[in-house]
PDB file of C-alpha atoms in Angstrom:
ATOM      1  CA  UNK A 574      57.568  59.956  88.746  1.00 50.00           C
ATOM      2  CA  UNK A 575      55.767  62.895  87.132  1.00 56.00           C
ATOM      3  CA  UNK A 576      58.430  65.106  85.398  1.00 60.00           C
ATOM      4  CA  UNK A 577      56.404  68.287  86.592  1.00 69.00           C
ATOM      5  CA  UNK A 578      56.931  67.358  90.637  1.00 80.00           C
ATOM      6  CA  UNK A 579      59.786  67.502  92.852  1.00 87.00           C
ATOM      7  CA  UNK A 580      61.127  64.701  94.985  1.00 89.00           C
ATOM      8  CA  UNK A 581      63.247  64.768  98.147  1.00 92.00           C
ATOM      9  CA  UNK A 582      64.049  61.724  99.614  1.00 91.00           C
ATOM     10  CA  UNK A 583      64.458  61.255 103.939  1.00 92.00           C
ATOM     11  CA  UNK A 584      68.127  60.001 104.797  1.00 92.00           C
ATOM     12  CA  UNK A 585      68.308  60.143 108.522  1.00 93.00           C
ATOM     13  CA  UNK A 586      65.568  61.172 111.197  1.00 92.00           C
ATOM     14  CA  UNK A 587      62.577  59.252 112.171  1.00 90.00           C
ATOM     15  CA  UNK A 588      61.497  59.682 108.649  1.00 90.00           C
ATOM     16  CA  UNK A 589      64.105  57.512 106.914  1.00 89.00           C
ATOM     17  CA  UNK A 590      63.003  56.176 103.981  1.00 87.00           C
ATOM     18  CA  UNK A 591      60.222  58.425 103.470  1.00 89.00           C
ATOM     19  CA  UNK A 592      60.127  60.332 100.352  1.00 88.00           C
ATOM     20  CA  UNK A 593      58.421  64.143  99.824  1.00 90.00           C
ATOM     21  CA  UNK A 594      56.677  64.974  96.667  1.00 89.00           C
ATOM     22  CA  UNK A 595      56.123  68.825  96.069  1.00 89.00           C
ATOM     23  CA  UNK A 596      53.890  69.509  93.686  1.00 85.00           C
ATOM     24  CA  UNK A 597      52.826  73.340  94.489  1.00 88.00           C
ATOM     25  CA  UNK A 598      53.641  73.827  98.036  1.00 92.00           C
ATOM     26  CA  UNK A 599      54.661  71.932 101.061  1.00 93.00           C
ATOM     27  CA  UNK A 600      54.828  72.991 104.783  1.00 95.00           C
ATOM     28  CA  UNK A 601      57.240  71.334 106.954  1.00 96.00           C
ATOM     29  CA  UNK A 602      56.283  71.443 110.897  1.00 95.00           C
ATOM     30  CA  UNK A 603      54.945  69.776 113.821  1.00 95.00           C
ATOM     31  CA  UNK A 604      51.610  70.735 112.774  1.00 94.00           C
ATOM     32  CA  UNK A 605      51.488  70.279 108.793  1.00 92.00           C
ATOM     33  CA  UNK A 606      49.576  68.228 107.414  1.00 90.00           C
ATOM     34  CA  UNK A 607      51.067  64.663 106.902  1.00 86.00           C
ATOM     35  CA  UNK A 608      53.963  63.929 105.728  1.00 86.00           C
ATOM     36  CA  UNK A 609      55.293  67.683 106.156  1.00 92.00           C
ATOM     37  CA  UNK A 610      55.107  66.441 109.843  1.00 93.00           C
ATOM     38  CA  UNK A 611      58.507  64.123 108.967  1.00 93.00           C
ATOM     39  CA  UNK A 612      57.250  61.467 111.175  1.00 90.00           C
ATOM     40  CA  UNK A 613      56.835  63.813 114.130  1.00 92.00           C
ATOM     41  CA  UNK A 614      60.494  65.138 114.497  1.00 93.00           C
ATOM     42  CA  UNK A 615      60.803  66.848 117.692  1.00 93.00           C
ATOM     43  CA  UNK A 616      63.080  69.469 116.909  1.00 94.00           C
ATOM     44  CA  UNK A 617      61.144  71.252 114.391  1.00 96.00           C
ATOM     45  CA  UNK A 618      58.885  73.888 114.440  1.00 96.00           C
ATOM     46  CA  UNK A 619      55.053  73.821 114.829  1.00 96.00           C
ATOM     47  CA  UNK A 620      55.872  75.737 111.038  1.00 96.00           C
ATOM     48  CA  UNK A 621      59.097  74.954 110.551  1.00 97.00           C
ATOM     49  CA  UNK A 622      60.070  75.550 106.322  1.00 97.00           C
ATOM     50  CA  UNK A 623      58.278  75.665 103.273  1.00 97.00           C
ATOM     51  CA  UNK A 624      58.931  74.477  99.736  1.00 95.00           C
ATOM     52  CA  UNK A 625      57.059  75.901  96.578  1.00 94.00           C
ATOM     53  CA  UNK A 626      57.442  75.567  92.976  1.00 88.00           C
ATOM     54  CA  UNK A 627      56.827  78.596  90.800  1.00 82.00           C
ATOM     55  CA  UNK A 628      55.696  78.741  87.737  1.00 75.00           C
ATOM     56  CA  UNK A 629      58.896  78.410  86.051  1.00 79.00           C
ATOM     57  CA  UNK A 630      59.267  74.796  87.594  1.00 77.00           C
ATOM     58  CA  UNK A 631      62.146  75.965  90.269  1.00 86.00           C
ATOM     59  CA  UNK A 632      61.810  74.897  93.440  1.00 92.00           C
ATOM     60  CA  UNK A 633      62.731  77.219  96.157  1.00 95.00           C
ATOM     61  CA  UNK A 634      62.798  76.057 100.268  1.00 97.00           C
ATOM     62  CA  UNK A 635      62.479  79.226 102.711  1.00 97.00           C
ATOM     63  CA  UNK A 636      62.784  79.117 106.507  1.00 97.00           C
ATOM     64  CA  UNK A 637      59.297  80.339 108.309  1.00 97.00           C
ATOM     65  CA  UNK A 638      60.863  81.526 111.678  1.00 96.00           C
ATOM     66  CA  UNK A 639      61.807  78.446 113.180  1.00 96.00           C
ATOM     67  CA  UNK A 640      63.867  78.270 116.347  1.00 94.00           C
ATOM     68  CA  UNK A 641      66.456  75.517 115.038  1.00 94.00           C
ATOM     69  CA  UNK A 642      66.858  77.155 111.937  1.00 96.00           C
ATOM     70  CA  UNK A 643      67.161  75.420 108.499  1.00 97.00           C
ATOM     71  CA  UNK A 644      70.417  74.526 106.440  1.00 97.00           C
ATOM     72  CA  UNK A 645      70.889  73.741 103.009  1.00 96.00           C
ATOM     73  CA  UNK A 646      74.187  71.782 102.040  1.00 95.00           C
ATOM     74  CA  UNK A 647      74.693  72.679 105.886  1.00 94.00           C
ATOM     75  CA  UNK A 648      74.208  76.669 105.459  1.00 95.00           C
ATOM     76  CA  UNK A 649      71.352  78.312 107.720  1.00 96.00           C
ATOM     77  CA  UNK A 650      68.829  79.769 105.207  1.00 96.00           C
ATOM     78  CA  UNK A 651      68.071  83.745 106.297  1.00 95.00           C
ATOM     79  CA  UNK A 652      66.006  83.819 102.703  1.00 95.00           C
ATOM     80  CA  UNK A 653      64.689  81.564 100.509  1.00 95.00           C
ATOM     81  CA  UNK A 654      66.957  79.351  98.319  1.00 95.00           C
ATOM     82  CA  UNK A 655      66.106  77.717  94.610  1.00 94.00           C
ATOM     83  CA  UNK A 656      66.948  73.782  95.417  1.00 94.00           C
ATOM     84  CA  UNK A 657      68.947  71.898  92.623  1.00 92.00           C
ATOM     85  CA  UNK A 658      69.501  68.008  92.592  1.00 91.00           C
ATOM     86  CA  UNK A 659      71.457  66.798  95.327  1.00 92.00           C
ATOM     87  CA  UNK A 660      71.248  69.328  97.432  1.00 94.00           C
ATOM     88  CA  UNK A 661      71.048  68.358 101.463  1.00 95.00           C
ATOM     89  CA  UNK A 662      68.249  70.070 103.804  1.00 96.00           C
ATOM     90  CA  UNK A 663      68.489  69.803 107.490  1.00 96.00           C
ATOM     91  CA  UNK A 664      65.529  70.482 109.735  1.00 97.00           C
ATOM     92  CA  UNK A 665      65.514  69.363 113.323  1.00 95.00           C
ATOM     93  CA  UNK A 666      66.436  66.098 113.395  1.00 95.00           C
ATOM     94  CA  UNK A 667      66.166  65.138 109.466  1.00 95.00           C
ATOM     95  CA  UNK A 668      67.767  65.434 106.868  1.00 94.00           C
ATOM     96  CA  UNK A 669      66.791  65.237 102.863  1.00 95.00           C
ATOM     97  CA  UNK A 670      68.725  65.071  99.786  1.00 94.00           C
ATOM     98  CA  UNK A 671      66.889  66.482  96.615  1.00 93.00           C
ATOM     99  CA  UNK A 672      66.406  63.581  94.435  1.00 90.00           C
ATOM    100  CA  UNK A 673      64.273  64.899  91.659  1.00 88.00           C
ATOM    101  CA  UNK A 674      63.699  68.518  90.025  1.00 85.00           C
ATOM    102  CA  UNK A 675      61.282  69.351  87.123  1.00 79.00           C
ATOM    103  CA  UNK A 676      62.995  70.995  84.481  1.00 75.00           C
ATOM    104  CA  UNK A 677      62.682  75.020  84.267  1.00 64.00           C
ATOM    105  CA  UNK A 678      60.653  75.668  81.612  1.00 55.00           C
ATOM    106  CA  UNK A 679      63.772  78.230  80.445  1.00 37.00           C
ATOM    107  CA  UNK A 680      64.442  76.894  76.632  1.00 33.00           C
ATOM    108  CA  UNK A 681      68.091  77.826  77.810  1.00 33.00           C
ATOM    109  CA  UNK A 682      67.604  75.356  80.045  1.00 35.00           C
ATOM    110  CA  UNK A 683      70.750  72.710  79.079  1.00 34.00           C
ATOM    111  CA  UNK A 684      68.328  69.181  77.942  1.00 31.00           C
ATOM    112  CA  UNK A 685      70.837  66.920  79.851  1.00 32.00           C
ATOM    113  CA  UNK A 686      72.798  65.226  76.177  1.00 34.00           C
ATOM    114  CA  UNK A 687      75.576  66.664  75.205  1.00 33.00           C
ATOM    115  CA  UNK A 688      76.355  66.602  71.597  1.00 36.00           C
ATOM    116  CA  UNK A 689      80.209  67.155  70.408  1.00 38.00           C
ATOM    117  CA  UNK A 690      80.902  70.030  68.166  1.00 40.00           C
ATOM    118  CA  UNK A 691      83.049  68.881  64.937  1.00 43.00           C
ATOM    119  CA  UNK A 692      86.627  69.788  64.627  1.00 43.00           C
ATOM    120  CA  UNK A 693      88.177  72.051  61.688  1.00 45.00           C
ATOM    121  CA  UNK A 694      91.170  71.349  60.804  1.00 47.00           C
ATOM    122  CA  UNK A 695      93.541  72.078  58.018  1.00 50.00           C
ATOM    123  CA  UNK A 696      94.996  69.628  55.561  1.00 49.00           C
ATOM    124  CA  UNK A 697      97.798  72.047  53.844  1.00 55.00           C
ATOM    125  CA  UNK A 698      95.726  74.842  52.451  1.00 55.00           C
ATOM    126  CA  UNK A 699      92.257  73.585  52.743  1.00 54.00           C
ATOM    127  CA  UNK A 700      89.546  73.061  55.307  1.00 52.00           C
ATOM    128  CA  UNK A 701      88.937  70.070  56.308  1.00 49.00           C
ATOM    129  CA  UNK A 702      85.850  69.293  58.884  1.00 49.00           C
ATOM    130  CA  UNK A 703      86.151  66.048  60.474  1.00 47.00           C
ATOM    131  CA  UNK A 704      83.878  64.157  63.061  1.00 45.00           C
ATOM    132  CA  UNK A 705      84.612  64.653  66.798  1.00 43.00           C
ATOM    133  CA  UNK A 706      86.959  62.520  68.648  1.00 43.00           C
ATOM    134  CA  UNK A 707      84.300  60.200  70.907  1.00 40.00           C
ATOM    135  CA  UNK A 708      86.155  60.825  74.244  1.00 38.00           C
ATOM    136  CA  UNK A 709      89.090  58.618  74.222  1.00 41.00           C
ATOM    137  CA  UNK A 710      88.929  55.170  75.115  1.00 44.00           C
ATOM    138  CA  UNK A 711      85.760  55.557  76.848  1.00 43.00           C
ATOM    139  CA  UNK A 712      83.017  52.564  75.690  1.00 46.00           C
ATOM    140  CA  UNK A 713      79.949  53.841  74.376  1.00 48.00           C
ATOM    141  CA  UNK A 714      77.010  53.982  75.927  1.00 49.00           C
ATOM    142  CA  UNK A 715      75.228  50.748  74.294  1.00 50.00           C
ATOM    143  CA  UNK A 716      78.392  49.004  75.809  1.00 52.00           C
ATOM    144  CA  UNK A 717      77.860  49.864  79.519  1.00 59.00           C
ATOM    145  CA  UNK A 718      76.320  47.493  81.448  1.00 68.00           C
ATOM    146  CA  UNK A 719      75.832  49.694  85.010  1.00 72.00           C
ATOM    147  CA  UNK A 720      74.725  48.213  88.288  1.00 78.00           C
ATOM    148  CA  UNK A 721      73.617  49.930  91.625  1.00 78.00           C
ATOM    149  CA  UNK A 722      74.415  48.332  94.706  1.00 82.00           C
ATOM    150  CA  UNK A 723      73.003  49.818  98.034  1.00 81.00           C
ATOM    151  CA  UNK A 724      73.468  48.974 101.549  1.00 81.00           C
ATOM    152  CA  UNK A 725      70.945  51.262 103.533  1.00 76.00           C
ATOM    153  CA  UNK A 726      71.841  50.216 106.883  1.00 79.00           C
ATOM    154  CA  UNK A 727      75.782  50.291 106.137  1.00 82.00           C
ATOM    155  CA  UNK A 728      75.780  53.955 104.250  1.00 85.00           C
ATOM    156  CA  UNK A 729      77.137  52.011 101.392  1.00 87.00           C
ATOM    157  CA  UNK A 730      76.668  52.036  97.873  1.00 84.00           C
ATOM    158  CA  UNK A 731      78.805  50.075  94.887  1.00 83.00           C
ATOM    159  CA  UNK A 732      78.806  50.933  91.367  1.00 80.00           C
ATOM    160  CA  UNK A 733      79.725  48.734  88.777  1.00 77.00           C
ATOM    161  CA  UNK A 734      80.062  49.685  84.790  1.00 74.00           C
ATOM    162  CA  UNK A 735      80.984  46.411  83.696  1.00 69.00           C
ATOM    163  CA  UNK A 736      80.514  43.006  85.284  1.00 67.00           C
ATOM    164  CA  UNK A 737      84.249  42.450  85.575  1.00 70.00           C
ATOM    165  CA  UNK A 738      85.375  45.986  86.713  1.00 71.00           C
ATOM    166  CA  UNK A 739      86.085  47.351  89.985  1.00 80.00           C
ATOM    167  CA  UNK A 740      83.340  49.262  91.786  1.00 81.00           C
ATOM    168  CA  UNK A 741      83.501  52.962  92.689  1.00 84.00           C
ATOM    169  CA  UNK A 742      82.485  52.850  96.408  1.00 87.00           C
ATOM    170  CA  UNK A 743      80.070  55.816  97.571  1.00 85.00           C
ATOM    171  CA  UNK A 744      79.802  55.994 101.406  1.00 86.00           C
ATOM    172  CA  UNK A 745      77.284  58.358 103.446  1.00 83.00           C
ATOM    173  CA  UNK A 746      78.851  60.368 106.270  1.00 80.00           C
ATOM    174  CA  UNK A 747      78.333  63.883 107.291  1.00 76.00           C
ATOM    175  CA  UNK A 748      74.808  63.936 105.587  1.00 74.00           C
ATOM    176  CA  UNK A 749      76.555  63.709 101.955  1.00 77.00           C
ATOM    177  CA  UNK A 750      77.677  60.906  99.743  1.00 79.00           C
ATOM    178  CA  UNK A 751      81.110  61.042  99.127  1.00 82.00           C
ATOM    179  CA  UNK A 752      83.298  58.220  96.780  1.00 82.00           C
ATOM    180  CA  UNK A 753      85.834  56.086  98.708  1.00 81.00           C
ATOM    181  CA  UNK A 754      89.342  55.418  96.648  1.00 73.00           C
ATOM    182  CA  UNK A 755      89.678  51.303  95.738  1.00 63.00           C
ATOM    183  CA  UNK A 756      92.483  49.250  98.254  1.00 60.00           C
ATOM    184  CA  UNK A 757      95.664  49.193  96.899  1.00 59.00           C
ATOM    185  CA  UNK A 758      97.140  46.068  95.824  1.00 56.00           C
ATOM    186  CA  UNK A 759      99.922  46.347  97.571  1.00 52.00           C
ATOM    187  CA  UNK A 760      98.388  46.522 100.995  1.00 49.00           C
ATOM    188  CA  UNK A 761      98.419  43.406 102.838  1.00 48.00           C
ATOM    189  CA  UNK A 762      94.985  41.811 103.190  1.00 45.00           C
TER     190      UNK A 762
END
């Protein structure tokens, strides 16, 4: 996808599936202009919310008076609210998760790697600056071989490092993904 547009992806409504670019501006309502419409969702307003991007590259969602209101990681908005990734918007009947963000165009803006800092230590009386520690027994990153399992229609997802290791499970309920702990081995099957 373009780095300079936002993306917010349909999870549950009529509209499941359906994915929202915002490139400037995007009214959500009964009568926006397709797909703000969210495959005509009852429950929202004829101008239901609106979604800009400034000129910084944030990406703010604002309620326009709309009698059902609209919640954001399942708050109702009284003023508009900067989005960040994986963030959860309820309006009528749908709900959206914030998939993609440009980034701000901030140079404090963090660029995503993080590098480690190198460790002084002292050797007796001197100095000594020695390479960070590479986070423990962690494999590097050439090493991992990740894979991405989804079941849509279950609410399921699977996520495998290595071929051989266990997955971490990721279920949706509530409008949110949260992880699921592994069975024990001591339960009986």
């Amino acid at each position: 996808m373009n780095a300079s547009l936002a993306r917010l992806d349909v999870v549950s409504g009529k509209a499941v599936g359906m994915s929202l670019v915002v490139a400037d501006e995007l009214v959500i309502g009964r009568h926006a202009d397709p797909p703000g419409r969210l495959a005509d969702d009852e429950e929202i307003s004829r101008v239901h919310a609106r979604l800009t991007r400034g000129a910084n590259g944030r990406c703010t969602i604002e309620d326009l008076g709309s009698t059902n209101g609209t919640f954001v990681n399942g708050e109702r908005l009284s003023a508009p609210r900067e989005l960040r990734l994986g963030d959860t918007i309820e309006v009528g009947q749908t709900g959206l998760v914030v998939r993609e963000l440009p980034p701000a165009s901030s140079k404090s803006q963090p660029s995503g790697v993080l590098e480690p800092t190198p460790v002084t230590r002292t050797d007796g009386d001197a100095a000594v600056d020695e390479p960070p520690a590479r986070f423990g027994a962690l494999p590097s990153v050439a090493s991992l071989a990740l894979r991405l399992e989804v079941d849509f229609a279950g609410r399921e997802a699977r996520l495998f490092v290595h071929d051989d290791s266990e997955p971490v499970r990721l279920v949706f309920e509530g409008g949110a993904w949260r992880s699921v702990a592994p069975p024990s081995g001591d339960d009986p099957a």
